[in-house]
Short mmCIF file of C-alpha atoms in Angstrom, two decimals:
data_model
loop_
_atom_site.label_atom_id
_atom_site.label_comp_id
_atom_site.label_asym_id
_atom_site.label_seq_id
_atom_site.Cartn_x
_atom_site.Cartn_y
_atom_site.Cartn_z
CA UNK A 10 -42.72 84.96 -34.14
CA UNK A 11 -41.66 86.21 -37.61
CA UNK A 12 -43.69 84.85 -40.51
CA UNK A 13 -41.84 81.88 -42.02
CA UNK A 14 -41.18 81.85 -45.78
CA UNK A 15 -44.39 80.86 -47.58
CA UNK A 16 -44.73 78.63 -50.62
CA UNK A 17 -48.23 78.93 -52.05
CA UNK A 18 -50.00 76.18 -53.98
CA UNK A 19 -51.88 78.33 -56.48
CA UNK A 20 -52.01 81.81 -57.99
CA UNK A 21 -53.33 83.34 -61.23
CA UNK A 22 -50.72 86.07 -61.68
CA UNK A 23 -49.95 85.05 -65.26
CA UNK A 24 -53.58 85.51 -66.32
CA UNK A 25 -53.58 88.96 -64.75
CA UNK A 26 -50.37 89.88 -66.57
CA UNK A 27 -51.78 88.58 -69.87
CA UNK A 28 -54.75 90.92 -69.42
CA UNK A 29 -52.56 93.85 -68.30
CA UNK A 30 -52.72 96.65 -70.88
CA UNK A 31 -49.81 98.64 -69.45
CA UNK A 32 -46.75 99.15 -71.70
CA UNK A 33 -44.69 96.53 -69.83
CA UNK A 34 -46.59 94.13 -67.52
CA UNK A 35 -43.36 92.30 -66.65
CA UNK A 36 -41.71 95.49 -65.40
CA UNK A 37 -44.83 96.41 -63.46
CA UNK A 38 -44.76 93.03 -61.69
CA UNK A 39 -41.09 93.43 -60.80
CA UNK A 40 -41.33 97.06 -59.74
CA UNK A 41 -44.75 96.91 -58.04
CA UNK A 42 -47.37 99.57 -57.74
CA UNK A 43 -49.88 97.96 -60.09
CA UNK A 44 -53.15 96.13 -59.38
CA UNK A 45 -53.51 92.58 -58.21
CA UNK A 46 -52.64 90.40 -55.27
CA UNK A 47 -49.04 89.50 -56.14
CA UNK A 48 -46.09 91.43 -57.47
CA UNK A 49 -42.47 91.21 -56.38
CA UNK A 50 -42.63 93.96 -53.71
CA UNK A 51 -45.90 92.58 -52.27
CA UNK A 52 -44.42 89.08 -52.19
CA UNK A 53 -41.37 90.32 -50.32
CA UNK A 54 -43.51 92.32 -47.87
CA UNK A 55 -45.58 89.20 -47.07
CA UNK A 56 -42.64 86.77 -47.05
CA UNK A 57 -44.14 84.92 -50.03
CA UNK A 58 -41.12 82.93 -51.18
CA UNK A 59 -42.67 81.02 -54.08
CA UNK A 60 -45.61 79.14 -55.45
CA UNK A 61 -47.41 77.44 -58.28
CA UNK A 62 -47.91 79.97 -61.08
CA UNK A 63 -50.98 78.83 -63.00
CA UNK A 64 -51.74 79.20 -66.68
CA UNK A 65 -55.50 79.61 -67.00
CA UNK A 66 -57.36 80.30 -70.26
CA UNK A 67 -60.68 82.10 -69.76
CA UNK A 68 -63.60 81.59 -72.10
CA UNK A 69 -64.03 84.56 -74.47
CA UNK A 70 -67.77 84.66 -73.76
CA UNK A 71 -67.57 83.81 -70.06
CA UNK A 72 -70.88 84.70 -68.49
CA UNK A 73 -69.75 85.46 -64.97
CA UNK A 74 -66.78 87.00 -63.21
CA UNK A 75 -65.80 84.30 -60.75
CA UNK A 76 -63.47 86.65 -58.85
CA UNK A 77 -66.26 89.02 -57.79
CA UNK A 78 -69.57 87.12 -58.11
CA UNK A 79 -71.38 87.35 -54.76
CA UNK A 80 -73.80 84.48 -55.36
CA UNK A 81 -72.51 81.30 -57.03
CA UNK A 82 -75.64 79.21 -56.34
CA UNK A 83 -76.43 78.92 -60.06
CA UNK A 84 -73.47 80.32 -62.00
CA UNK A 85 -73.56 78.85 -65.53
CA UNK A 86 -70.70 76.64 -66.66
CA UNK A 87 -68.59 78.23 -69.42
CA UNK A 88 -68.54 76.40 -72.74
CA UNK A 89 -65.66 74.26 -73.96
CA UNK A 90 -62.64 76.25 -75.11
CA UNK A 91 -61.27 75.81 -78.66
CA UNK A 92 -57.74 74.36 -78.67
CA UNK A 93 -56.28 77.04 -80.96
CA UNK A 94 -57.41 79.80 -78.61
CA UNK A 95 -56.20 77.87 -75.56
CA UNK A 96 -52.78 77.37 -77.15
CA UNK A 97 -52.40 81.06 -77.94
CA UNK A 98 -53.25 82.07 -74.38
CA UNK A 99 -51.14 79.29 -72.86
CA UNK A 100 -48.11 80.23 -74.96
CA UNK A 101 -48.57 83.88 -74.00
CA UNK A 102 -48.69 83.12 -70.27
CA UNK A 103 -45.76 80.69 -70.31
CA UNK A 104 -43.74 83.31 -72.19
CA UNK A 105 -44.64 85.89 -69.54
CA UNK A 106 -43.26 83.65 -66.80
CA UNK A 107 -40.05 83.06 -68.73
CA UNK A 108 -39.74 86.81 -69.38
CA UNK A 109 -40.25 87.51 -65.68
CA UNK A 110 -37.33 85.26 -64.89
CA UNK A 111 -35.12 86.75 -67.62
CA UNK A 112 -35.85 90.36 -66.65
CA UNK A 113 -35.60 89.91 -62.89
CA UNK A 114 -31.80 89.75 -62.46
CA UNK A 115 -32.22 86.64 -60.35
CA UNK A 116 -35.20 87.87 -58.32
CA UNK A 117 -37.55 85.30 -59.94
CA UNK A 118 -36.61 81.69 -60.74
CA UNK A 119 -38.62 79.15 -62.73
CA UNK A 120 -38.17 75.94 -60.76
CA UNK A 121 -38.35 72.40 -62.15
CA UNK A 122 -37.65 70.43 -58.97
CA UNK A 123 -37.96 70.72 -55.20
CA UNK A 124 -34.20 71.24 -55.09
CA UNK A 125 -34.59 74.22 -57.43
CA UNK A 126 -37.25 75.67 -55.09
CA UNK A 127 -35.08 75.25 -52.01
CA UNK A 128 -32.10 76.86 -53.77
CA UNK A 129 -34.19 79.80 -54.99
CA UNK A 130 -35.69 80.37 -51.55
CA UNK A 131 -32.24 80.21 -49.94
CA UNK A 132 -30.97 83.05 -52.13
CA UNK A 133 -34.15 85.14 -51.76
CA UNK A 134 -35.43 84.54 -55.30
CA UNK A 135 -39.18 84.08 -55.85
CA UNK A 136 -39.55 80.38 -56.72
CA UNK A 137 -42.11 79.86 -59.51
CA UNK A 138 -43.38 76.42 -60.53
CA UNK A 139 -45.27 76.35 -63.83
CA UNK A 140 -48.78 74.91 -63.45
CA UNK A 141 -51.65 74.56 -65.92
CA UNK A 142 -55.24 74.90 -64.69
CA UNK A 143 -57.31 73.13 -67.35
CA UNK A 144 -55.52 71.25 -70.12
CA UNK A 145 -57.40 72.68 -73.12
CA UNK A 146 -54.13 73.55 -74.87
CA UNK A 147 -52.98 69.91 -74.85
CA UNK A 148 -54.02 67.54 -77.62
CA UNK A 149 -55.44 64.10 -76.88
CA UNK A 150 -52.22 62.56 -78.25
CA UNK A 151 -50.27 64.55 -75.61
CA UNK A 152 -47.69 65.97 -78.04
CA UNK A 153 -48.03 69.46 -76.57
CA UNK A 154 -47.51 68.04 -73.08
CA UNK A 155 -43.90 67.31 -74.08
CA UNK A 156 -43.47 70.89 -75.29
CA UNK A 157 -44.85 72.34 -72.07
CA UNK A 158 -42.75 69.99 -69.95
CA UNK A 159 -39.64 71.24 -71.73
CA UNK A 160 -40.74 74.81 -70.91
CA UNK A 161 -40.92 73.90 -67.21
CA UNK A 162 -44.43 72.50 -66.63
CA UNK A 163 -44.44 70.43 -63.44
CA UNK A 164 -48.08 70.57 -62.29
CA UNK A 165 -51.37 70.25 -64.14
CA UNK A 166 -55.07 70.26 -63.38
CA UNK A 167 -56.61 68.18 -66.19
CA UNK A 168 -59.78 70.29 -66.03
CA UNK A 169 -60.96 73.65 -64.80
CA UNK A 170 -64.67 74.06 -64.00
CA UNK A 171 -65.77 73.17 -67.53
CA UNK A 172 -65.62 70.15 -69.82
CA UNK A 173 -62.65 69.37 -72.05
CA UNK A 174 -61.25 66.38 -73.92
CA UNK A 175 -59.75 64.99 -70.69
CA UNK A 176 -62.74 65.13 -68.35
CA UNK A 177 -65.39 67.09 -66.56
CA UNK A 178 -64.94 70.02 -64.22
CA UNK A 179 -67.06 70.98 -61.22
CA UNK A 180 -69.58 73.76 -61.96
CA UNK A 181 -69.95 76.61 -59.48
CA UNK A 182 -72.99 75.64 -57.40
CA UNK A 183 -73.96 76.24 -53.77
CA UNK A 184 -74.85 74.28 -51.80
CA UNK A 185 -73.84 71.12 -53.65
CA UNK A 186 -71.58 68.09 -53.44
CA UNK A 187 -68.72 67.65 -55.96
CA UNK A 188 -70.72 64.81 -57.57
CA UNK A 189 -71.73 66.91 -60.59
CA UNK A 190 -70.94 64.88 -63.65
CA UNK A 191 -68.79 62.18 -65.24
CA UNK A 192 -65.08 61.73 -64.58
CA UNK A 193 -62.04 61.23 -66.77
CA UNK A 194 -62.29 60.35 -70.44
CA UNK A 195 -59.95 57.81 -72.01
CA UNK A 196 -57.72 60.72 -73.02
CA UNK A 197 -57.80 61.93 -69.43
CA UNK A 198 -56.63 58.55 -68.20
CA UNK A 199 -53.74 58.67 -70.70
CA UNK A 200 -52.88 62.15 -69.40
CA UNK A 201 -52.74 60.97 -65.78
CA UNK A 202 -50.47 58.05 -66.70
CA UNK A 203 -48.20 60.35 -68.71
CA UNK A 204 -47.99 62.79 -65.79
CA UNK A 205 -46.98 59.96 -63.48
CA UNK A 206 -44.26 58.91 -65.93
CA UNK A 207 -42.93 62.46 -66.29
CA UNK A 208 -43.33 63.27 -62.59
CA UNK A 209 -45.85 66.03 -63.22
CA UNK A 210 -48.15 66.70 -60.26
CA UNK A 211 -51.86 66.06 -61.01
CA UNK A 212 -54.06 68.68 -59.34
CA UNK A 213 -57.59 67.60 -58.34
CA UNK A 214 -58.98 70.97 -57.26
CA UNK A 215 -61.49 71.46 -60.10
CA UNK A 216 -62.43 67.92 -61.08
CA UNK A 217 -65.74 66.19 -60.36
CA UNK A 218 -66.00 63.63 -57.58
CA UNK A 219 -66.11 60.83 -60.17
CA UNK A 220 -62.99 62.29 -61.80
CA UNK A 221 -61.27 62.43 -58.41
CA UNK A 222 -61.87 58.71 -57.91
CA UNK A 223 -60.76 57.95 -61.47
CA UNK A 224 -57.43 59.65 -60.73
CA UNK A 225 -57.17 57.92 -57.36
CA UNK A 226 -57.62 54.53 -59.05
CA UNK A 227 -55.00 55.26 -61.72
CA UNK A 228 -52.33 57.42 -60.19
CA UNK A 229 -49.19 56.13 -58.54
CA UNK A 230 -48.45 59.57 -57.06
CA UNK A 231 -49.81 61.28 -53.95
CA UNK A 232 -53.27 62.83 -54.43
CA UNK A 233 -53.13 66.64 -54.36
CA UNK A 234 -55.70 69.44 -54.38
CA UNK A 235 -53.68 72.64 -54.63
CA UNK A 236 -56.50 75.03 -53.69
CA UNK A 237 -59.56 73.46 -52.02
CA UNK A 238 -61.19 73.45 -48.60
CA UNK A 239 -63.45 71.30 -46.37
CA UNK A 240 -66.88 70.48 -47.81
CA UNK A 241 -68.35 69.74 -44.38
CA UNK A 242 -67.67 73.37 -43.41
CA UNK A 243 -68.61 75.07 -46.69
CA UNK A 244 -70.78 73.05 -49.04
CA UNK A 245 -69.26 74.29 -52.29
CA UNK A 246 -68.53 71.52 -54.81
CA UNK A 247 -64.94 72.76 -55.14
CA UNK A 248 -64.38 71.66 -51.56
CA UNK A 249 -63.45 68.12 -50.52
CA UNK A 250 -65.67 65.53 -48.87
CA UNK A 251 -64.60 63.44 -45.90
CA UNK A 252 -64.02 60.45 -48.20
CA UNK A 253 -61.86 62.52 -50.57
CA UNK A 254 -59.83 63.90 -47.68
CA UNK A 255 -59.33 60.39 -46.34
CA UNK A 256 -58.03 59.23 -49.73
CA UNK A 257 -55.62 62.17 -49.88
CA UNK A 258 -54.39 61.33 -46.37
CA UNK A 259 -53.95 57.66 -47.22
CA UNK A 260 -51.89 58.56 -50.32
CA UNK A 261 -49.71 60.91 -48.23
CA UNK A 262 -50.95 63.76 -50.42
CA UNK A 263 -51.66 67.41 -49.82
CA UNK A 264 -54.33 70.14 -49.76
CA UNK A 265 -53.68 73.88 -50.06
CA UNK A 266 -56.10 76.21 -48.26
CA UNK A 267 -58.07 78.25 -50.82
CA UNK A 268 -58.52 81.89 -49.74
CA UNK A 269 -61.56 82.43 -52.03
CA UNK A 270 -64.27 83.63 -49.68
CA UNK A 271 -67.02 81.57 -51.33
CA UNK A 272 -65.13 78.41 -50.38
CA UNK A 273 -64.53 79.63 -46.80
CA UNK A 274 -67.86 81.02 -45.63
CA UNK A 275 -70.63 78.75 -44.36
CA UNK A 276 -73.10 80.65 -46.57
CA UNK A 277 -70.94 80.28 -49.72
CA UNK A 278 -71.00 84.01 -50.47
CA UNK A 279 -68.15 85.90 -52.15
CA UNK A 280 -67.71 88.70 -49.62
CA UNK A 281 -64.60 90.69 -48.85
CA UNK A 282 -65.67 91.09 -45.22
CA UNK A 283 -65.11 87.36 -44.61
CA UNK A 284 -63.14 87.07 -41.35
CA UNK A 285 -59.75 85.40 -41.06
CA UNK A 286 -61.42 83.15 -38.47
CA UNK A 287 -63.09 81.33 -41.39
CA UNK A 288 -59.64 80.55 -42.80
CA UNK A 289 -58.52 79.25 -39.41
CA UNK A 290 -61.66 77.11 -39.18
CA UNK A 291 -60.90 75.40 -42.50
CA UNK A 292 -57.24 74.90 -41.57
CA UNK A 293 -58.38 73.24 -38.34
CA UNK A 294 -60.64 70.97 -40.41
CA UNK A 295 -57.93 70.11 -42.92
CA UNK A 296 -55.41 69.31 -40.18
CA UNK A 297 -57.96 67.17 -38.35
CA UNK A 298 -58.66 65.19 -41.54
CA UNK A 299 -55.15 65.03 -43.02
CA UNK A 300 -52.70 65.53 -40.19
CA UNK A 301 -50.17 68.32 -39.74
CA UNK A 302 -47.88 67.20 -42.59
CA UNK A 303 -50.39 67.34 -45.48
CA UNK A 304 -51.78 70.89 -45.35
CA UNK A 305 -50.46 74.17 -46.76
CA UNK A 306 -51.50 77.36 -48.50
CA UNK A 307 -53.32 77.49 -51.87
CA UNK A 308 -54.37 81.12 -51.94
CA UNK A 309 -55.89 81.53 -55.43
CA UNK A 310 -54.40 85.06 -55.38
CA UNK A 311 -55.27 87.02 -58.52
CA UNK A 312 -57.99 84.49 -59.30
CA UNK A 313 -60.52 85.05 -56.51
CA UNK A 314 -61.99 87.50 -54.02
CA UNK A 315 -60.01 86.98 -50.81
CA UNK A 316 -60.73 88.34 -47.31
CA UNK A 317 -60.09 92.07 -47.06
CA UNK A 318 -58.12 91.48 -43.85
CA UNK A 319 -55.55 89.65 -46.02
CA UNK A 320 -55.95 91.91 -49.05
CA UNK A 321 -52.98 90.68 -51.07
CA UNK A 322 -49.69 88.85 -50.64
CA UNK A 323 -48.36 91.53 -48.31
CA UNK A 324 -51.13 90.59 -45.86
CA UNK A 325 -50.06 86.96 -45.43
CA UNK A 326 -48.41 87.67 -42.04
CA UNK A 327 -51.84 88.57 -40.65
CA UNK A 328 -53.03 85.01 -41.28
CA UNK A 329 -49.97 83.55 -39.57
CA UNK A 330 -50.39 85.92 -36.63
CA UNK A 331 -53.99 84.69 -36.29
CA UNK A 332 -52.82 81.07 -36.42
CA UNK A 333 -50.23 81.74 -33.71
CA UNK A 334 -52.90 83.34 -31.50
CA UNK A 335 -55.09 80.31 -32.18
CA UNK A 336 -52.40 78.09 -30.67
CA UNK A 337 -50.42 76.83 -33.68
CA UNK A 338 -46.80 76.46 -32.59
CA UNK A 339 -43.68 77.41 -34.58
CA UNK A 340 -43.00 73.93 -36.03
CA UNK A 341 -46.59 73.65 -37.32
CA UNK A 342 -46.50 77.16 -38.81
CA UNK A 343 -43.29 76.24 -40.62
CA UNK A 344 -44.94 73.14 -42.09
CA UNK A 345 -48.01 75.07 -43.22
CA UNK A 346 -45.91 77.87 -44.68
CA UNK A 347 -43.60 75.80 -46.87
CA UNK A 348 -42.36 72.58 -45.28
CA UNK A 349 -45.29 70.43 -46.33
CA UNK A 350 -45.31 71.71 -49.90
CA UNK A 351 -41.60 71.10 -50.34
CA UNK A 352 -41.92 67.58 -48.95
CA UNK A 353 -44.84 66.85 -51.27
CA UNK A 354 -43.03 68.25 -54.30
CA UNK A 355 -39.97 66.15 -53.54
CA UNK A 356 -42.27 63.10 -53.70
CA UNK A 357 -44.01 64.17 -56.90
CA UNK A 358 -41.90 66.31 -59.26
CA UNK A 359 -38.58 65.25 -57.76
#
């Protein structure tokens, strides 16, 4: 069967464009031919119809390249990021997304609701939802949250894999459980409540296990991990335990399959020769734990080393072909491709 339109729970395209030293990174994204996992031609070739476009602010003295590191058994945690630096990088990346939309002649749409996403997909426009991965740019009083919401922010991970004013992120360790530190701070609890009030999705993909349960106790919204896998299959702390998966299921939440090979392989290694079968194995595990209506894609394109057999967004049909051979029928493939994400977003951002 043809690959259904795909809505993806996480990419790091905006970080890649911020680092792009070409004369016009926006034009290069729209025209294609540059590096990276996603540009407009690659998205169209792979039937990638939209996704969560993350703003991520790297540490200036980061001591490891998490997209290529082969062994993450003892990767040091980056230090806290100064707010002024985080705001400069956040503003830059948000501006890049807005410029993409403005320069695209309708080919890219910044979406603020599930209805916006459906409308963009119906007219063949790439549907982009603004997400923040690590809230270092936001002050504890949450004034900047209002600014970002006005710019289109509809999804936020309070922490990346480092500490900030809102809580504690999961370091890169293997093998290890996600129980690697404290949870939300008081400011983090205020952030979760504010996100519920504004209908901003709270992403749990990088938070410690204690932080996960803090959010679960506070939040009135479905629990969501936009790009995580099954801890029982790959014992990386970024993956979800059986208890966490059960809580997500009980909240009618959602998990997006992370394509990062270190979160797919049983040995936790970042290797491009990771087979698509490992992706299928984790999807089987997620569906078994969550049911068919709470699982989707969360590729981490442009933020991780993905299997060479996928390569980039144009290779997405190869995953869906493998799932069809594995026995997934057309209705399930449609749910995994976009149906489940759109249903979840209707229940979170509106």
